[in-house]
């Protein structure tokens, strides 16, 4: 585990997703690991923190999530641009070495038997809150965040610090066709009108 | 309606939200209009396009959505920074002139009896797909997008063009405490590893 990683208090975990980054979803069952990119993941509640993620029925990652009842949502960075695109477009069914070919390096956190992707800026370990109707009808999964961590160089004291962090740690925001935007300039809003 | 606004084909509507912008949720019932800011809104399906949005039970906007069965999700821009923060922090219950005090200007699209917020970059008119369990348990609403429009200066041919559009049309991505980021630099990912 890299020296920059620190735990995030659970009541601040929603902030890791609040700006709508594209995420990587990872899961493990038995000795099979997989990682998928997902633009459709969103915070759902503050405390206990919950989130949603859409997982297509055709994906191996969904099968691993359903079997293990666990998954990780992590926030990839500009330095993982090609990896993010590739894990979203390669299938473990067609390419058993998908993760290696996509450049994925996995690591662990003590007490959490799940695959975490190195080089991300934040990680949220989740347990599935079973909602069979949502899962079947909408491919929509709800997770409770049971632990969270972030890279202190870009998230500290409960806030992202993209404006002062190394630019390769910016979050990615996917559109389509390999076209991503990085997060940009910071703005502070005024609480009352002039 | 401003001359730059054009319809977006429904099969491209998900792209308006794919990069995870903070949105404005608006709704009308009878002669009451309200507008709320929401960071927790997300695409859910391609075709027909669906989306999710979290609406707290304490909000007047939720009441209008439940009564009318309709709502609008729109993408505010950097030029609406203060407005976006204020409609998320003022309540129509406490301030009957909330919209005017927050600087909100509403307009309409023919055939859609809903309030649309001027100055946004994209608008998605939605009907509620009733899911009482999600609404009660998670404050989670599912909408089907029935029509969509965008400002051609920043979304054309099914793609955002933030890199060449006027910077005041960038999307906003909220964290907390009045702290927003605008969308930033564009990147094109490689489809296969080196």
Coordinates of C-alpha atoms in Angstrom, one line a residue:
Chain A
X1 CA 0.0 0.0 0.0
X2 CA 1.4 3.4 -0.9
X3 CA 2.5 5.7 1.8
X4 CA 0.1 8.4 0.7
X5 CA -3.1 6.4 1.4
X6 CA -5.1 7.3 4.5
X7 CA -8.5 6.2 5.8
X8 CA -11.5 8.6 5.2
X9 CA -14.1 8.9 7.9
X10 CA -17.3 7.2 6.8
X11 CA -19.4 10.4 7.2
X12 CA -17.2 12.1 4.6
X13 CA -17.1 9.1 2.2
X14 CA -19.9 10.5 0.0
X15 CA -17.6 13.4 -1.0
X16 CA -15.3 11.0 -2.8
X17 CA -18.1 10.6 -5.4
X18 CA -20.0 13.8 -5.1
X19 CA -18.4 15.4 -8.2
X20 CA -19.5 12.6 -10.4
X21 CA -16.3 10.9 -11.4
X22 CA -16.1 7.8 -13.6
X23 CA -15.2 4.9 -11.3
X24 CA -13.7 1.4 -11.4
X25 CA -15.8 -1.4 -9.9
X26 CA -13.8 -4.4 -8.7
X27 CA -14.9 -7.6 -7.1
X28 CA -13.6 -11.0 -6.1
X29 CA -15.2 -14.4 -5.7
X30 CA -13.0 -17.4 -5.0
X31 CA -9.8 -16.8 -6.9
X32 CA -11.4 -14.7 -9.7
X33 CA -10.9 -11.0 -9.7
X34 CA -12.3 -8.5 -12.2
X35 CA -12.4 -4.8 -12.7
X36 CA -14.9 -2.8 -14.8
X37 CA -15.2 0.9 -15.6
X38 CA -18.6 2.6 -14.8
X39 CA -19.8 6.1 -15.4
X40 CA -23.1 5.3 -13.8
X41 CA -22.3 5.3 -10.1
X42 CA -23.6 7.8 -7.6
X43 CA -23.7 8.7 -3.9
X44 CA -27.1 7.7 -2.3
X45 CA -26.8 8.6 1.4
X46 CA -24.6 10.3 3.9
X47 CA -24.5 8.1 7.0
X48 CA -24.3 5.3 6.9
X49 CA -22.9 6.1 3.4
X50 CA -24.6 4.3 0.5
X51 CA -24.1 4.5 -3.2
X52 CA -25.6 3.1 -6.4
X53 CA -23.9 1.5 -9.4
X54 CA -25.3 0.1 -12.7
X55 CA -23.9 -3.3 -13.6
X56 CA -25.0 -4.9 -16.9
X57 CA -26.1 -8.5 -16.8
X58 CA -23.5 -9.4 -19.4
X59 CA -20.5 -8.5 -17.2
X60 CA -18.4 -10.9 -15.2
X61 CA -18.0 -8.3 -12.5
X62 CA -21.7 -8.4 -11.8
X63 CA -21.5 -12.1 -11.4
X64 CA -18.7 -11.7 -8.9
X65 CA -20.6 -9.0 -7.0
X66 CA -23.7 -11.2 -6.8
X67 CA -21.8 -14.2 -5.6
X68 CA -19.6 -12.4 -3.0
X69 CA -22.1 -9.7 -1.9
X70 CA -19.2 -7.3 -1.9
X71 CA -17.5 -4.8 -4.3
X72 CA -15.1 -1.9 -4.4
X73 CA -15.8 1.5 -6.0
X74 CA -12.6 3.4 -6.7
X75 CA -11.8 6.7 -8.4
X76 CA -9.3 6.4 -11.2
X77 CA -6.9 9.2 -12.1
X78 CA -5.6 10.8 -15.3
X79 CA -2.6 8.5 -14.9
X80 CA -5.0 5.5 -15.4
X81 CA -6.7 6.9 -18.5
X82 CA -6.0 4.1 -20.9
X83 CA -6.5 1.4 -18.1
X84 CA -9.9 2.9 -17.4
X85 CA -11.0 2.7 -21.0
X86 CA -9.6 -0.7 -21.5
X87 CA -11.2 -2.4 -18.4
X88 CA -14.5 -1.0 -19.6
X89 CA -14.1 -2.5 -23.1
X90 CA -12.3 -5.8 -22.6
X91 CA -14.1 -8.8 -21.2
X92 CA -12.7 -11.4 -18.9
X93 CA -14.8 -14.0 -20.8
X94 CA -12.8 -13.3 -24.0
X95 CA -9.5 -12.4 -22.4
X96 CA -8.6 -14.4 -19.2
X97 CA -5.6 -12.1 -18.9
X98 CA -7.7 -8.9 -19.2
X99 CA -6.4 -7.3 -16.0
X100 CA -2.7 -7.8 -16.9
X101 CA -3.3 -6.7 -20.5
X102 CA -5.1 -3.6 -19.3
X103 CA -2.2 -2.7 -16.9
X104 CA -4.2 -3.3 -13.7
X105 CA -2.2 -3.8 -10.5
X106 CA -4.2 -5.0 -7.5
X107 CA -3.4 -4.5 -3.8
X108 CA -5.2 -5.2 -0.5
X109 CA -6.3 -3.5 2.7
X110 CA -6.0 -5.6 5.9
X111 CA -9.4 -7.0 6.9
X112 CA -11.0 -6.5 3.4
X113 CA -10.8 -9.5 1.1
X114 CA -11.4 -7.6 -2.1
X115 CA -9.3 -6.4 -5.0
X116 CA -8.2 -2.7 -4.9
X117 CA -6.8 -1.0 -8.0
X118 CA -3.4 0.7 -7.5
X119 CA -3.0 4.3 -8.8
X120 CA -6.5 5.4 -8.0
X121 CA -7.2 8.4 -5.7
X122 CA -10.0 6.9 -3.5
X123 CA -11.4 3.5 -2.6
X124 CA -14.8 2.6 -1.1
X125 CA -15.3 -0.9 0.1
X126 CA -19.0 -1.8 -0.1
X127 CA -21.4 -4.6 0.8
X128 CA -24.4 -5.2 -1.4
X129 CA -27.8 -4.2 0.1
X130 CA -29.9 -6.8 -1.7
X131 CA -32.6 -5.3 -3.8
X132 CA -33.6 -8.0 -6.3
X133 CA -36.2 -5.9 -8.1
X134 CA -33.8 -3.1 -8.8
X135 CA -31.0 -5.5 -9.8
X136 CA -33.2 -7.4 -12.2
X137 CA -35.3 -4.6 -13.7
X138 CA -32.7 -1.7 -13.8
X139 CA -29.3 -3.4 -13.3
X140 CA -29.1 -1.1 -10.3
X141 CA -27.1 -2.2 -7.3
X142 CA -27.1 -0.4 -3.9
X143 CA -24.1 -0.7 -1.7
X144 CA -23.3 0.4 1.8
X145 CA -19.8 1.8 2.2
X146 CA -18.1 -0.1 5.0
X147 CA -14.7 1.5 4.7
X148 CA -13.0 4.3 2.6
X149 CA -9.5 5.5 1.9
X150 CA -8.0 8.2 -0.2
X151 CA -4.7 9.5 -1.4
X152 CA -3.8 12.4 0.9
X153 CA -2.1 14.2 -1.9
X154 CA -5.5 14.9 -3.5
X155 CA -8.1 14.4 -0.6
X156 CA -7.5 15.6 2.9
X157 CA -9.5 16.9 5.8
X158 CA -12.7 15.7 4.0
X159 CA -12.0 17.7 0.8
X160 CA -10.6 17.2 -2.6
X161 CA -7.6 19.4 -3.3
X162 CA -7.4 19.0 -7.1
X163 CA -6.3 22.7 -7.4
X164 CA -3.0 22.0 -5.6
X165 CA -2.5 18.3 -6.2
X166 CA -0.3 16.7 -8.9
X167 CA -2.3 17.0 -12.1
X168 CA -2.0 13.3 -12.9
X169 CA -4.3 12.7 -9.8
X170 CA -7.3 14.5 -11.3
X171 CA -10.5 12.5 -11.6
X172 CA -11.8 11.3 -15.0
X173 CA -15.3 12.0 -16.3
X174 CA -16.3 9.8 -19.3
X175 CA -18.6 10.7 -22.2
X176 CA -18.3 8.1 -25.0
X177 CA -15.9 6.8 -27.6
X178 CA -12.8 7.0 -25.5
X179 CA -13.5 10.7 -24.8
X180 CA -12.9 11.8 -21.2
X181 CA -12.6 15.1 -19.4
X182 CA -10.5 15.6 -16.3
X183 CA -11.9 17.6 -13.4
X184 CA -10.9 21.3 -13.7
X185 CA -10.9 24.7 -12.1
X186 CA -12.2 25.3 -8.6
X187 CA -15.0 27.8 -7.7
X188 CA -16.4 29.0 -4.4
X189 CA -20.1 29.9 -4.6
X190 CA -21.7 32.8 -2.7
X191 CA -24.3 31.8 -0.2
X192 CA -26.6 34.8 -0.7
X193 CA -27.6 36.9 -3.7
X194 CA -26.2 40.4 -4.1
Chain B
X1 CA -36.1 30.2 -25.8
X2 CA -32.5 31.0 -26.8
X3 CA -31.4 30.5 -30.4
X4 CA -28.6 28.2 -29.4
X5 CA -30.9 25.4 -28.0
X6 CA -31.5 22.3 -30.1
X7 CA -33.2 19.0 -29.4
X8 CA -31.0 16.0 -28.5
X9 CA -31.9 12.6 -29.9
X10 CA -33.2 10.4 -27.0
X11 CA -30.5 7.7 -27.6
X12 CA -27.8 10.3 -26.9
X13 CA -29.5 11.8 -23.9
X14 CA -27.5 9.8 -21.4
X15 CA -24.4 11.6 -22.5
X16 CA -25.7 14.8 -21.0
X17 CA -25.2 13.3 -17.6
X18 CA -22.4 10.8 -18.2
X19 CA -19.6 13.0 -16.9
X20 CA -21.4 13.4 -13.5
X21 CA -22.4 17.1 -13.3
X22 CA -24.3 18.6 -10.5
X23 CA -27.8 19.2 -11.8
X24 CA -30.8 21.3 -11.1
X25 CA -34.1 19.5 -10.5
X26 CA -37.2 21.5 -11.3
X27 CA -40.9 20.6 -11.0
X28 CA -44.3 22.3 -11.2
X29 CA -47.7 21.4 -9.7
X30 CA -50.6 23.7 -10.2
X31 CA -49.1 27.2 -10.1
X32 CA -46.1 26.3 -7.8
X33 CA -42.7 25.9 -9.3
X34 CA -39.5 25.0 -7.5
X35 CA -35.9 24.3 -8.3
X36 CA -33.3 22.3 -6.3
X37 CA -29.7 21.5 -6.8
X38 CA -28.7 17.9 -6.7
X39 CA -25.3 16.3 -6.9
X40 CA -26.8 12.8 -6.6
X41 CA -28.3 12.3 -10.1
X42 CA -27.1 9.7 -12.5
X43 CA -27.8 8.0 -15.9
X44 CA -29.5 4.6 -15.5
X45 CA -30.2 3.4 -19.1
X46 CA -29.6 4.2 -22.7
X47 CA -32.8 3.6 -24.6
X48 CA -35.4 4.5 -23.5
X49 CA -33.1 6.8 -21.5
X50 CA -33.7 6.6 -17.7
X51 CA -32.0 8.4 -14.8
X52 CA -32.0 8.4 -11.0
X53 CA -32.1 11.4 -8.6
X54 CA -32.2 11.5 -4.8
X55 CA -34.8 13.9 -3.4
X56 CA -35.0 14.3 0.3
X57 CA -38.4 14.1 2.0
X58 CA -38.0 17.6 3.4
X59 CA -37.9 19.3 0.0
X60 CA -40.8 21.1 -1.7
X61 CA -39.4 19.9 -5.0
X62 CA -40.0 16.3 -4.0
X63 CA -43.6 17.1 -3.2
X64 CA -44.1 18.7 -6.6
X65 CA -42.5 15.7 -8.3
X66 CA -44.8 13.3 -6.4
X67 CA -47.9 15.3 -7.2
X68 CA -47.2 15.9 -10.9
X69 CA -45.3 12.7 -11.8
X70 CA -42.9 14.9 -13.8
X71 CA -39.6 16.7 -13.3
X72 CA -36.8 18.3 -15.3
X73 CA -33.1 17.6 -14.8
X74 CA -30.9 20.3 -16.2
X75 CA -27.1 20.9 -16.3
X76 CA -26.2 24.3 -14.8
X77 CA -23.1 26.1 -16.0
X78 CA -20.3 28.2 -14.4
X79 CA -22.4 31.3 -15.1
X80 CA -25.0 29.8 -12.8
X81 CA -22.5 29.1 -9.9
X82 CA -24.2 31.2 -7.2
X83 CA -27.7 30.3 -8.4
X84 CA -26.9 26.6 -8.2
X85 CA -25.6 26.9 -4.6
X86 CA -28.5 29.1 -3.5
X87 CA -31.3 26.9 -4.8
X88 CA -29.7 24.1 -3.0
X89 CA -29.7 26.0 0.3
X90 CA -32.8 28.1 0.3
X91 CA -36.2 26.6 1.0
X92 CA -39.5 27.6 -0.7
X93 CA -41.1 27.0 2.7
X94 CA -39.1 29.7 4.3
X95 CA -38.8 32.1 1.4
X96 CA -41.8 32.1 -1.0
X97 CA -39.7 34.2 -3.4
X98 CA -36.8 31.8 -3.3
X99 CA -36.5 31.5 -7.1
X100 CA -36.4 35.2 -7.7
X101 CA -34.0 35.8 -4.8
X102 CA -31.7 33.1 -6.2
X103 CA -31.8 34.7 -9.7
X104 CA -33.7 31.8 -11.4
X105 CA -35.3 32.6 -14.8
X106 CA -37.8 30.0 -16.0
X107 CA -38.8 29.3 -19.6
X108 CA -40.8 26.7 -21.4
X109 CA -40.7 24.2 -24.3
X110 CA -43.9 23.7 -26.3
X111 CA -45.8 20.6 -25.2
X112 CA -44.0 20.3 -21.9
X113 CA -45.8 21.9 -19.0
X114 CA -42.7 22.1 -16.7
X115 CA -40.4 24.8 -15.5
X116 CA -37.0 24.9 -17.3
X117 CA -34.1 27.0 -15.9
X118 CA -32.5 29.5 -18.3
X119 CA -28.7 29.6 -18.6
X120 CA -28.2 25.8 -18.3
X121 CA -26.4 23.8 -21.0
X122 CA -28.8 20.8 -21.2
X123 CA -32.4 19.9 -20.2
X124 CA -34.0 16.5 -19.8
X125 CA -37.8 16.4 -19.3
X126 CA -38.7 13.3 -17.3
X127 CA -41.7 11.3 -16.1
X128 CA -41.5 9.5 -12.8
X129 CA -41.4 5.6 -13.1
X130 CA -43.2 4.9 -9.8
X131 CA -41.1 2.8 -7.4
X132 CA -42.6 3.4 -4.0
X133 CA -40.1 1.2 -2.1
X134 CA -37.1 3.1 -3.5
X135 CA -38.7 6.5 -2.9
X136 CA -39.6 5.7 0.7
X137 CA -36.5 3.8 1.7
X138 CA -33.8 5.5 -0.2
X139 CA -35.3 8.9 -1.4
X140 CA -34.4 7.5 -4.8
X141 CA -36.5 8.5 -7.8
X142 CA -36.3 6.9 -11.3
X143 CA -37.3 9.0 -14.3
X144 CA -37.7 8.2 -18.0
X145 CA -36.4 10.9 -20.2
X146 CA -39.1 11.9 -22.6
X147 CA -37.4 14.8 -24.3
X148 CA -34.0 16.4 -24.2
X149 CA -32.3 19.6 -25.4
X150 CA -28.9 21.2 -25.2
X151 CA -27.0 24.4 -26.0
X152 CA -25.4 23.8 -29.4
X153 CA -22.4 25.9 -28.4
X154 CA -21.4 23.2 -25.9
X155 CA -23.1 20.0 -27.0
X156 CA -23.4 19.0 -30.7
X157 CA -23.6 15.8 -32.7
X158 CA -24.0 13.9 -29.5
X159 CA -20.9 15.2 -27.8
X160 CA -19.9 17.8 -25.3
X161 CA -17.4 20.3 -26.7
X162 CA -16.2 21.9 -23.5
X163 CA -12.7 22.2 -25.0
X164 CA -13.9 24.7 -27.6
X165 CA -17.0 26.2 -26.0
X166 CA -17.2 29.5 -24.1
X167 CA -15.7 28.7 -20.6
X168 CA -18.8 30.0 -18.8
X169 CA -20.7 27.0 -20.3
X170 CA -18.6 24.4 -18.4
X171 CA -20.5 22.1 -16.1
X172 CA -20.2 22.3 -12.3
X173 CA -19.3 19.4 -10.0
X174 CA -20.1 20.0 -6.3
X175 CA -18.2 18.8 -3.3
X176 CA -19.5 20.5 -0.1
X177 CA -19.4 23.9 1.6
X178 CA -19.9 26.0 -1.6
X179 CA -16.9 24.3 -3.1
X180 CA -17.4 23.4 -6.8
X181 CA -15.1 22.3 -9.6
X182 CA -15.7 23.0 -13.3
X183 CA -15.2 20.3 -15.9
X184 CA -11.6 20.5 -17.3
X185 CA -9.2 19.3 -19.9
X186 CA -10.1 16.7 -22.5
X187 CA -8.3 13.4 -23.0
X188 CA -8.6 10.6 -25.6
X189 CA -8.0 7.1 -24.3
X190 CA -6.2 4.4 -26.3
X191 CA -8.3 1.3 -27.0
X192 CA -5.5 -1.2 -26.6
X193 CA -2.4 -1.5 -24.5
X194 CA 1.0 -0.8 -25.9

